[in-house]
mmCIF file of C-alpha atoms and ligand atoms in Angstrom:
data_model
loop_
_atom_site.group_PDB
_atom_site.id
_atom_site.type_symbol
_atom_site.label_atom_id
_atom_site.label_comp_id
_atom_site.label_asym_id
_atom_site.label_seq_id
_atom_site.Cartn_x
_atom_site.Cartn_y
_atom_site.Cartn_z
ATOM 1 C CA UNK A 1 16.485 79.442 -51.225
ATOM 2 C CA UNK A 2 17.410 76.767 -48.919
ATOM 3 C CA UNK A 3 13.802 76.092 -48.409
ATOM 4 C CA UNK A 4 12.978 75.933 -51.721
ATOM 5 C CA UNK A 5 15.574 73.802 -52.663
ATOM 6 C CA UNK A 6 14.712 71.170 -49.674
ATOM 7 C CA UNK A 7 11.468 70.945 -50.468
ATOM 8 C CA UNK A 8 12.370 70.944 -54.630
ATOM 9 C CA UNK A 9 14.117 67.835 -52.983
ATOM 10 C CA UNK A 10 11.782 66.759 -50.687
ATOM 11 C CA UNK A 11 9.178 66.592 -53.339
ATOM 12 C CA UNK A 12 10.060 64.174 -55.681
ATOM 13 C CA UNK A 13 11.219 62.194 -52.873
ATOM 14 C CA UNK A 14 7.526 62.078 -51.591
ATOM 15 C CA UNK A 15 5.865 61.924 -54.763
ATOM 16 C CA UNK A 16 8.430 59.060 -55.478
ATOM 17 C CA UNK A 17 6.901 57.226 -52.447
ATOM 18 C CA UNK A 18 3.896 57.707 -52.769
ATOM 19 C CA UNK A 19 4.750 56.145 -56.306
ATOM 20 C CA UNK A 20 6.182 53.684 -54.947
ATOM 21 C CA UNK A 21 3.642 53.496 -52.075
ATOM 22 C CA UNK A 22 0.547 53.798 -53.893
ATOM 23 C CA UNK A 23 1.214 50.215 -56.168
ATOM 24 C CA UNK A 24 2.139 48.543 -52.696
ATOM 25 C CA UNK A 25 -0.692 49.985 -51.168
ATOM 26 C CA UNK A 26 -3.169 49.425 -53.599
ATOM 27 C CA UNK A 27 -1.909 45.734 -54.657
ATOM 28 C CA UNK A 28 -0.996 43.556 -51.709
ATOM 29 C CA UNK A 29 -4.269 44.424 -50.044
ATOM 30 C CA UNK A 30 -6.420 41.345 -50.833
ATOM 31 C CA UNK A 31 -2.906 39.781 -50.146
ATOM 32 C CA UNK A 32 -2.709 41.476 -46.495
ATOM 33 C CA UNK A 33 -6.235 40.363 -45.762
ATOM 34 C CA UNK A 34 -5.362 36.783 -46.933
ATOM 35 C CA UNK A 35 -1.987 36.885 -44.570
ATOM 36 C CA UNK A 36 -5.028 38.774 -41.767
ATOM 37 C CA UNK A 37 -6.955 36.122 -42.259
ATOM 38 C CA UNK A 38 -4.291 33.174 -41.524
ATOM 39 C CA UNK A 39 -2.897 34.667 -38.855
ATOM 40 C CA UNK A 40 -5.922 34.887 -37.304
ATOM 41 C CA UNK A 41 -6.684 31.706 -37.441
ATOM 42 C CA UNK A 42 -3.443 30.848 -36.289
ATOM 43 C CA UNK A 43 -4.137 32.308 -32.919
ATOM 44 C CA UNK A 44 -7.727 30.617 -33.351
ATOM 45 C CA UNK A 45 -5.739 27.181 -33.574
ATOM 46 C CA UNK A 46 -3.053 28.501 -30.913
ATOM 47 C CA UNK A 47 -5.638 29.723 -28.416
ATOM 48 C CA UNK A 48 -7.966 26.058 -28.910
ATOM 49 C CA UNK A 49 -4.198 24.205 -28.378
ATOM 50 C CA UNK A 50 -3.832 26.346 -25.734
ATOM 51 C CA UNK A 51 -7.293 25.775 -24.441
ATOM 52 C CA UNK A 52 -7.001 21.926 -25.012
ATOM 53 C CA UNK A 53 -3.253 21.798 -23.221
ATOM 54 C CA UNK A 54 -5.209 23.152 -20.836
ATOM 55 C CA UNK A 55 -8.169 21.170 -20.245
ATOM 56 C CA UNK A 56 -5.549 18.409 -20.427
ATOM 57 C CA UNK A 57 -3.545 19.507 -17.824
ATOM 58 C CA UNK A 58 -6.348 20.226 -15.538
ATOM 59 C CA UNK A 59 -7.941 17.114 -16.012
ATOM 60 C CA UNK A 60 -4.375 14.805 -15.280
ATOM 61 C CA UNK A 61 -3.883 17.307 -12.394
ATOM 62 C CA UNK A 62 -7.161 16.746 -11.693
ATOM 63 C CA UNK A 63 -7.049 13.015 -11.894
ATOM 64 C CA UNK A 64 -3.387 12.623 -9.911
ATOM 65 C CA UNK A 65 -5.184 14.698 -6.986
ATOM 66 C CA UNK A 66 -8.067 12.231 -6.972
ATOM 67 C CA UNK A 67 -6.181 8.603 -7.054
ATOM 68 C CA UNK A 68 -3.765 10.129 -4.766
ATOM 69 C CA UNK A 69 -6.218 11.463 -1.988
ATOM 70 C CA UNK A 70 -7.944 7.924 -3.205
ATOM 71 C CA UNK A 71 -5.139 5.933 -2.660
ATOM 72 C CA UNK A 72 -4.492 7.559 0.890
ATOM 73 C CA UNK A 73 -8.303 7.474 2.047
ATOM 74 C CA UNK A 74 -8.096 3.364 0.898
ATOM 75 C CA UNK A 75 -4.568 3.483 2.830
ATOM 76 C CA UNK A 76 -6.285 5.018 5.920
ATOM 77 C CA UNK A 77 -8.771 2.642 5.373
ATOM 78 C CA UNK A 78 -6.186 -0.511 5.169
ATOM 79 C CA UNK A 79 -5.368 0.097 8.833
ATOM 80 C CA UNK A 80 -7.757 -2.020 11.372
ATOM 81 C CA UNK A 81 -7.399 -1.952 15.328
ATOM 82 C CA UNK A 82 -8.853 -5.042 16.412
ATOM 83 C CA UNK A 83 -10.425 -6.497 19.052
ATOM 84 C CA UNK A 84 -12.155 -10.487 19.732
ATOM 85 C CA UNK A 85 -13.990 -11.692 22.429
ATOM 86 C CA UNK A 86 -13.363 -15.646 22.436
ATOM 87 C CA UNK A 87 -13.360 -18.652 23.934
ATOM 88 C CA UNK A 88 -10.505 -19.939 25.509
ATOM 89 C CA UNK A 89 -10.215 -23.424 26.960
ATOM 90 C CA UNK A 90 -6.667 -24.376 26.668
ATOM 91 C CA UNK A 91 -5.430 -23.584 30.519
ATOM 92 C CA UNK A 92 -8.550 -25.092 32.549
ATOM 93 C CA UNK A 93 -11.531 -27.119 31.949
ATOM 94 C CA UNK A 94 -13.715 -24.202 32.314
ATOM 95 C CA UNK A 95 -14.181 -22.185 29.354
ATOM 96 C CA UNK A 96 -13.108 -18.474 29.982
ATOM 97 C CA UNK A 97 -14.350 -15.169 28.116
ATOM 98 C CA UNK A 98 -10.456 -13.877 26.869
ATOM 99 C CA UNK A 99 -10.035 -10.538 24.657
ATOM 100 C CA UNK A 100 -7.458 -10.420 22.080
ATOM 101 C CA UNK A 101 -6.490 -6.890 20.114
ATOM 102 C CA UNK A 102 -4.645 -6.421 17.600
ATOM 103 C CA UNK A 103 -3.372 -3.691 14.850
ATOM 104 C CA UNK A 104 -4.100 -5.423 11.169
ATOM 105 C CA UNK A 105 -2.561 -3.670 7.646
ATOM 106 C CA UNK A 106 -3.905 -4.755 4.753
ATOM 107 C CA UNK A 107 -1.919 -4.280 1.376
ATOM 108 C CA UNK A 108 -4.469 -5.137 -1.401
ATOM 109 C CA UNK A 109 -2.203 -4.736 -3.967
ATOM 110 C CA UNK A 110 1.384 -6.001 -2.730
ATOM 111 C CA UNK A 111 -0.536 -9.296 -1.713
ATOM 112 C CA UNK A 112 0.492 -9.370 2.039
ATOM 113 C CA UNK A 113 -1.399 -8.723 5.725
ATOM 114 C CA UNK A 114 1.123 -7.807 8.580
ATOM 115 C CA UNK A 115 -0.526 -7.744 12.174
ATOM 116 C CA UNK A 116 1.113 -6.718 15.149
ATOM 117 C CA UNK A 117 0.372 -8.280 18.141
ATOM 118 C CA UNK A 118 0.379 -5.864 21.350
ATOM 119 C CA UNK A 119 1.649 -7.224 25.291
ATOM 120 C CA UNK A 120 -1.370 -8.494 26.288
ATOM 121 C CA UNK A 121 -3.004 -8.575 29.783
ATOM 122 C CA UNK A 122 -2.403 -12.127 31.275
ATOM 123 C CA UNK A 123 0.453 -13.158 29.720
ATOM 124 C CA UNK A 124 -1.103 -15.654 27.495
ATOM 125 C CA UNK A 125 0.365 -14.777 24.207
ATOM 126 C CA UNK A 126 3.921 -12.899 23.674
ATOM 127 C CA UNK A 127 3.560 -9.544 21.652
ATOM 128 C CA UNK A 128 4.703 -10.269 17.863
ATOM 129 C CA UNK A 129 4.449 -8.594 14.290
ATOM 130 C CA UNK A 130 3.133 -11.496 11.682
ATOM 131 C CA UNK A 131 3.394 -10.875 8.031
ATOM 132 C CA UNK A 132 1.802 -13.329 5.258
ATOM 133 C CA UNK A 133 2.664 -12.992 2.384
ATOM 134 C CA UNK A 134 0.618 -14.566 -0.234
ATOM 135 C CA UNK A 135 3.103 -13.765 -3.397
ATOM 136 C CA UNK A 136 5.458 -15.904 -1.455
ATOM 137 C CA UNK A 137 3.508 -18.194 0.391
ATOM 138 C CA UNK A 138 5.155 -17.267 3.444
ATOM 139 C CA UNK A 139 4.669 -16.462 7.026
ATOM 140 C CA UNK A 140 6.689 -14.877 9.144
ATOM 141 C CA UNK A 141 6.198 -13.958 13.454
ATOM 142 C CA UNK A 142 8.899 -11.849 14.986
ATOM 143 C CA UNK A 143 8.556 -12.673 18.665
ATOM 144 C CA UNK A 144 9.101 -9.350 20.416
ATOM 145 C CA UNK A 145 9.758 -10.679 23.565
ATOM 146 C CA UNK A 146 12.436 -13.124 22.060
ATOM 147 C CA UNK A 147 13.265 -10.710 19.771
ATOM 148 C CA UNK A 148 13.540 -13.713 17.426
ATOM 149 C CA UNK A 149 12.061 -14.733 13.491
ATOM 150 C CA UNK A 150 10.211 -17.863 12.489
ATOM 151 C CA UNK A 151 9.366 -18.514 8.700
ATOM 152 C CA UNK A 152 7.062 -20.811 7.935
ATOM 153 C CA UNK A 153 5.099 -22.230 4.937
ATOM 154 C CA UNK A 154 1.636 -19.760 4.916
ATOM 155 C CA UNK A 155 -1.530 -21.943 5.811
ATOM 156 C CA UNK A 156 -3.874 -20.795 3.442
ATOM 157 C CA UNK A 157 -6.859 -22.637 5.381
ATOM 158 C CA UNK A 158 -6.247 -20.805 8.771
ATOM 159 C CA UNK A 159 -5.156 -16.896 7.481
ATOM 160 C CA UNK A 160 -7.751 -15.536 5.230
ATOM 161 C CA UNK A 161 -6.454 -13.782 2.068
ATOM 162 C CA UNK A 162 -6.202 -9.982 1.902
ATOM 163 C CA UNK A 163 -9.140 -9.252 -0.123
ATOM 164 C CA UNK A 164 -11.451 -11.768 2.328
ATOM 165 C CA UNK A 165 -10.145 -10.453 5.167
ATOM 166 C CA UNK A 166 -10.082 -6.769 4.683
ATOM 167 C CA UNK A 167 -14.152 -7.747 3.323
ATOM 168 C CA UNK A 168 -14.854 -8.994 6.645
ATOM 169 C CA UNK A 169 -13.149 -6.697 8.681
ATOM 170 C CA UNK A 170 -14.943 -3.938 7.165
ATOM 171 C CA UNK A 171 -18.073 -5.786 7.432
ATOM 172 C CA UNK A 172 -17.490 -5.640 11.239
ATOM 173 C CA UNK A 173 -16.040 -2.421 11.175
ATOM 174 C CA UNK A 174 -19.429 -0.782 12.524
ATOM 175 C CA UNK A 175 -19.045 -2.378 16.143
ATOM 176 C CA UNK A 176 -15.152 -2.968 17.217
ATOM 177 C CA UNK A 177 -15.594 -6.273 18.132
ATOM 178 C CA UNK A 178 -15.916 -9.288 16.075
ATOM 179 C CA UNK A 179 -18.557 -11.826 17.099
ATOM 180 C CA UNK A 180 -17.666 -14.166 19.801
ATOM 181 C CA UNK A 181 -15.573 -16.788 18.243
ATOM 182 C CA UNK A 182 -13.202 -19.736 19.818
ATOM 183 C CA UNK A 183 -9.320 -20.544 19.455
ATOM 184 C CA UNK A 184 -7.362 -22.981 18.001
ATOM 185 C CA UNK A 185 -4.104 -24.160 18.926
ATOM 186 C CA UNK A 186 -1.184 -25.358 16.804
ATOM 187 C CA UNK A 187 2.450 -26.304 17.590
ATOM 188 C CA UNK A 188 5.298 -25.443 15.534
ATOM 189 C CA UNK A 189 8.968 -26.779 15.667
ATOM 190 C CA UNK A 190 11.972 -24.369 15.822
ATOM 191 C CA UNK A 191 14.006 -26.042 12.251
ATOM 192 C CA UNK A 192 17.311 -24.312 10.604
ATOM 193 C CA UNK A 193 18.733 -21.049 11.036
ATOM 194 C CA UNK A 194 18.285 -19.149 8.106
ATOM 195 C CA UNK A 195 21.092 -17.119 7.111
ATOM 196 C CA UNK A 196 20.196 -16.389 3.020
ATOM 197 C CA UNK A 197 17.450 -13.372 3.911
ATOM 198 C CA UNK A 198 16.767 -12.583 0.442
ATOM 199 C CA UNK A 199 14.857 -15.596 0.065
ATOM 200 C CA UNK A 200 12.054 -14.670 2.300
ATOM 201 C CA UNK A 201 11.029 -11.728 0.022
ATOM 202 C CA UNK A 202 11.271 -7.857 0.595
ATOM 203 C CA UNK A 203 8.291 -7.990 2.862
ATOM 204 C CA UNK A 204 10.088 -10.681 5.596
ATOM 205 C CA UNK A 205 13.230 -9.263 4.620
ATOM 206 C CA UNK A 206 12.409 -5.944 6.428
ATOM 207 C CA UNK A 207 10.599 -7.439 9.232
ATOM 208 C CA UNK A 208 13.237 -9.610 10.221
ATOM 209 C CA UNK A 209 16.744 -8.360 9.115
ATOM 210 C CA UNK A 210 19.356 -8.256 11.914
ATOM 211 C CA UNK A 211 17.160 -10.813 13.861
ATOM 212 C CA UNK A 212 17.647 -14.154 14.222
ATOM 213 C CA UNK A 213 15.991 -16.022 12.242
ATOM 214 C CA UNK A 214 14.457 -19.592 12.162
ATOM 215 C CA UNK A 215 12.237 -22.147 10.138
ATOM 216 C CA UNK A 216 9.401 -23.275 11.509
ATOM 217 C CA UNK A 217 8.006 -27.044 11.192
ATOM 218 C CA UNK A 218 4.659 -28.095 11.937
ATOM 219 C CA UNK A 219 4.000 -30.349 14.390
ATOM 220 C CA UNK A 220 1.736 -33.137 13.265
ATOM 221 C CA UNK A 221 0.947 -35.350 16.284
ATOM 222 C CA UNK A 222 -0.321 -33.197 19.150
ATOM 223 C CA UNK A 223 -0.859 -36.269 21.845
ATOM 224 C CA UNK A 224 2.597 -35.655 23.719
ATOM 225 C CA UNK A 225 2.385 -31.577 24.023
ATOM 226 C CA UNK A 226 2.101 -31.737 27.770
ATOM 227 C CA UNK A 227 4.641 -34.288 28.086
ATOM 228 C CA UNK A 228 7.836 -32.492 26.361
ATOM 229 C CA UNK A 229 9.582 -30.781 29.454
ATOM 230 C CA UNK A 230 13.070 -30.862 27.042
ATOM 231 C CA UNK A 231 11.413 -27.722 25.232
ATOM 232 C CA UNK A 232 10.370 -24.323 26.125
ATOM 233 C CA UNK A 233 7.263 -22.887 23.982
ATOM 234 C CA UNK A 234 6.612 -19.255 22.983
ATOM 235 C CA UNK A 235 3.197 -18.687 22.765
ATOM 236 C CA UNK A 236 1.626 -15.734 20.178
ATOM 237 C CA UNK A 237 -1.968 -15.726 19.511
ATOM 238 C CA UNK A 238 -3.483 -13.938 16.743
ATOM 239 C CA UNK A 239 -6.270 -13.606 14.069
ATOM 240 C CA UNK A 240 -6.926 -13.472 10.675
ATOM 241 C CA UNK A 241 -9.713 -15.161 9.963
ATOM 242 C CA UNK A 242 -13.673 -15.636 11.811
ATOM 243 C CA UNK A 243 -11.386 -17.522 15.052
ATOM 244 C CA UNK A 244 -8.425 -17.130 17.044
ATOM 245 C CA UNK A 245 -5.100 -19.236 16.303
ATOM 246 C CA UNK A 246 -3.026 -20.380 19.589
ATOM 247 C CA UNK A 247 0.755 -20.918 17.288
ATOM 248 C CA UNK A 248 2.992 -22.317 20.462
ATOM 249 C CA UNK A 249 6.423 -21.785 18.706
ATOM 250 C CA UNK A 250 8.814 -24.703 20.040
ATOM 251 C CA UNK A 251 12.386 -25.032 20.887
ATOM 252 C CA UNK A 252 14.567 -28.100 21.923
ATOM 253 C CA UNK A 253 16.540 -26.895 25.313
HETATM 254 C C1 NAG B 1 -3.178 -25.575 8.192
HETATM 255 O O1 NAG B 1 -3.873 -25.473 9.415
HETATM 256 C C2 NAG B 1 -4.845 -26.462 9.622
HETATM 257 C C3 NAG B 1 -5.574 -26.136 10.918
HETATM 258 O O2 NAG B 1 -4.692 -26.022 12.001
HETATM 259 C C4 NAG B 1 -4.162 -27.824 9.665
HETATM 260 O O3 NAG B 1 -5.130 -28.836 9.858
HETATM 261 C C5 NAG B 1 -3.412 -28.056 8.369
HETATM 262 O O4 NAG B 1 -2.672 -29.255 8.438
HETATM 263 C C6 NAG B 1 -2.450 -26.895 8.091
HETATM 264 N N1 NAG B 1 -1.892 -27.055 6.767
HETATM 265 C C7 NAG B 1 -0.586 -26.936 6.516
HETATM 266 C C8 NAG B 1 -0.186 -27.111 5.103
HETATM 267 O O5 NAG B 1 0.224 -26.703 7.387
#
């Protein structure tokens, strides 16, 4: 009875779905297919965005890893140890064979060389860290020994610019030394003690900060050098260029 009566009310309820069924069945088919259709080529689009975002991604990765391991091989490649065999002639008649090393940095892109000088053997120079800056037209020597600054004007005609002199020091990269050259010798003149830093630019700034600091003067006339006993001279010799400069760094006792 109970069966009967389930499935006397089962029945209709199937037969009504499959009514209802049957017209949604039948009908939204081409409509399905249609709604198939663009959802498959949604993932088509998705998976080529996907593909693209990915070829994208790989190919900035790609590039970052490349100018960075660039930028570090051309960094490794900025830093020069030194060494000149030259001429000297300054402390006797009779020309001597002298070596000079030093440690040179090259920053293409910032515009500025910094050397650092290291104690040499005799005595002849005192060790020093040089920076010139070209983007401020400024040199700077930090006497280690004195543990003293001098800022002076940057002599474009003695200190080669970075791009010249990172050129040749690559160029004579293949042997250490540079050919034999000869030295020249310069005086400077211990001016004003400079107190506003910030003018010096953030290059100088760093070098010299909490050091005393001092502007240079060129000397002009070099007839009465051996004559001034009122001064004491600090001597730092250096290159950055084909020959070796002699700067004697004066100050009034
Ligand atoms: C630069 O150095 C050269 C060679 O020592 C010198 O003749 C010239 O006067 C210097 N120029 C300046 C502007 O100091």
């Amino acid at each position: 009875m109970e069966k009967t009566k389930d499935s006397g009310k089962l029945l209709p309820i199937r037969e009504h779905d499959i009514e209802l069924n049957r017209p949604m069945e039948v009908q939204p088919l081409p409509v399905q297919s249609r709604r198939s259709s663009f959802s498959r080529m949604c993932y088509l689009t998705m998976i080529l965005m996907l593909l693209l975002l990915g070829l994208i991604l790989t190919s900035m990765y790609v590039y970052r890893y490349f100018s960075i391991t660039g930028s570090s091989s051309t960094y490794s490649e900025n830093l020069f140890h030194c060494g000149v065999i030259y001429q000297d002639h300054s402390y006797s008649q009779l020309k001597e064979q002298m070596e000079l090393h030093e440690d040179v940095r090259i920053y293409l892109e910032e515009d500025y060389e910094q050397i650092n000088i290291p104690m040499p053997h005799f005595g002849e120079s005192d060790p020093a860290d040089i920076i010139h800056d070209f983007q401020r037209g400024l040199t700077a020597y930090h006497d280690i020994a004195l543990d003293k600054c001098y800022v002076i004007e940057l002599n474009t005609t003695i200190v080669m610019p970075p791009q010249s002199f990172w050129e040749l020091l690559i160029n004579v990269k293949k042997g250490v030394y540079l050919p034999q050259t000869y030295i020249i010798q310069e005086e400077m003149i211990v001016t004003e003690h400079v107190t506003d830093m910030d003018q010096l630019g953030s290059f100088i700034y760093h070098l010299c900060r909490g050091k005393e600091t001092y502007r240079l003067k060129r000397r002009t006339s070099r007839r009465h050098i051996h004559r001034r006993a009122a001064e004491s001279c600090h001597h730092i010799r250096h290159f950055e260029n084909t020959f070796v400069v002699d700067t004697a760094i004066c100050q009034k006792l």
